[in-house]
Amino acid sequence: MEKAYRIKKNNDFQKVYKKGKSVANRQFVVYTRKNKDLEHFRLGISVSKKLGNAVQRNRIKRAIRENFKVHKDDIIPIDLIVIARQPSKEMTTLQIQSSLEHVLKIAKVFNKRIK
């Protein structure tokens, strides 16, 4: 994922947490906040140390990033933070992808083309 598509700074994370809206399912929580400055989405990923060692956490983060690469053109310009919950550590990449698509549809971050 390119640098322009990432949220890295704590200040940016805090803005999305405080002023954004959240939706969730059992595996993920997604915070969204309108982004008026950019023409594309930005993504922040949070995976707690409670979910496992670095190998497990990085596997979850890679699966989340891969899902956003697939849907790169279908997401409206918005700031997103994805927080992985406990059940996500036992999931395969395809299960993570379908669960993440489900919660993103609830959050209404897709363009009208995706149903």
Coordinates of N, CA, C and O in Angstrom, one line a residue, residues 10-22 31-33 81:
N10 N -0.3 9.5 15.2 CA -1.2 9.3 16.3 C -2.3 10.4 16.2 O -3.5 10.2 16.5
N11 N -1.9 11.6 15.8 CA -2.9 12.7 15.7 C -4.0 12.4 14.7 O -5.2 12.7 15.0
D12 N -3.7 11.8 13.6 CA -4.7 11.5 12.6 C -5.6 10.3 13.1 O -6.8 10.3 12.9
F13 N -5.0 9.4 13.8 CA -5.8 8.3 14.4 C -6.8 8.9 15.4 O -8.0 8.5 15.4
Q14 N -6.3 9.8 16.3 CA -7.2 10.4 17.3 C -8.3 11.2 16.7 O -9.5 11.1 17.2
K15 N -8.1 11.9 15.6 CA -9.2 12.6 14.9 C -10.3 11.7 14.4 O -11.4 12.0 14.6
V16 N -9.8 10.6 13.9 CA -10.8 9.6 13.4 C -11.6 9.0 14.5 O -12.8 8.8 14.4
Y17 N -10.9 8.6 15.6 CA -11.5 8.0 16.7 C -12.6 9.0 17.4 O -13.7 8.6 17.7
K18 N -12.2 10.2 17.5 CA -13.0 11.2 18.2 C -14.2 11.7 17.4 O -15.3 11.9 17.9
K19 N -13.9 12.0 16.1 CA -14.9 12.7 15.3 C -15.6 11.8 14.3 O -16.5 12.2 13.6
G20 N -15.1 10.5 14.2 CA -15.6 9.6 13.2 C -16.7 8.7 13.7 O -17.1 8.8 14.9
K21 N -17.3 7.9 12.9 CA -18.4 7.0 13.2 C -17.8 5.6 13.2 O -16.9 5.3 12.4
S22 N -18.4 4.7 14.0 CA -17.9 3.3 14.0 C -19.0 2.3 13.7 O -20.1 2.6 14.1
Y31 N -13.7 2.5 12.0 CA -14.0 3.9 12.2 C -13.9 4.6 10.9 O -12.9 4.4 10.2
T32 N -14.8 5.5 10.6 CA -14.8 6.2 9.4 C -15.0 7.7 9.7 O -15.7 8.1 10.6
R33 N -14.3 8.5 8.9 CA -14.4 10.0 9.0 C -14.2 10.6 7.6 O -13.3 10.2 6.8
I81 N -10.1 3.5 9.9 CA -9.3 2.7 10.8 C -10.0 1.4 11.0 O -11.1 1.3 11.4

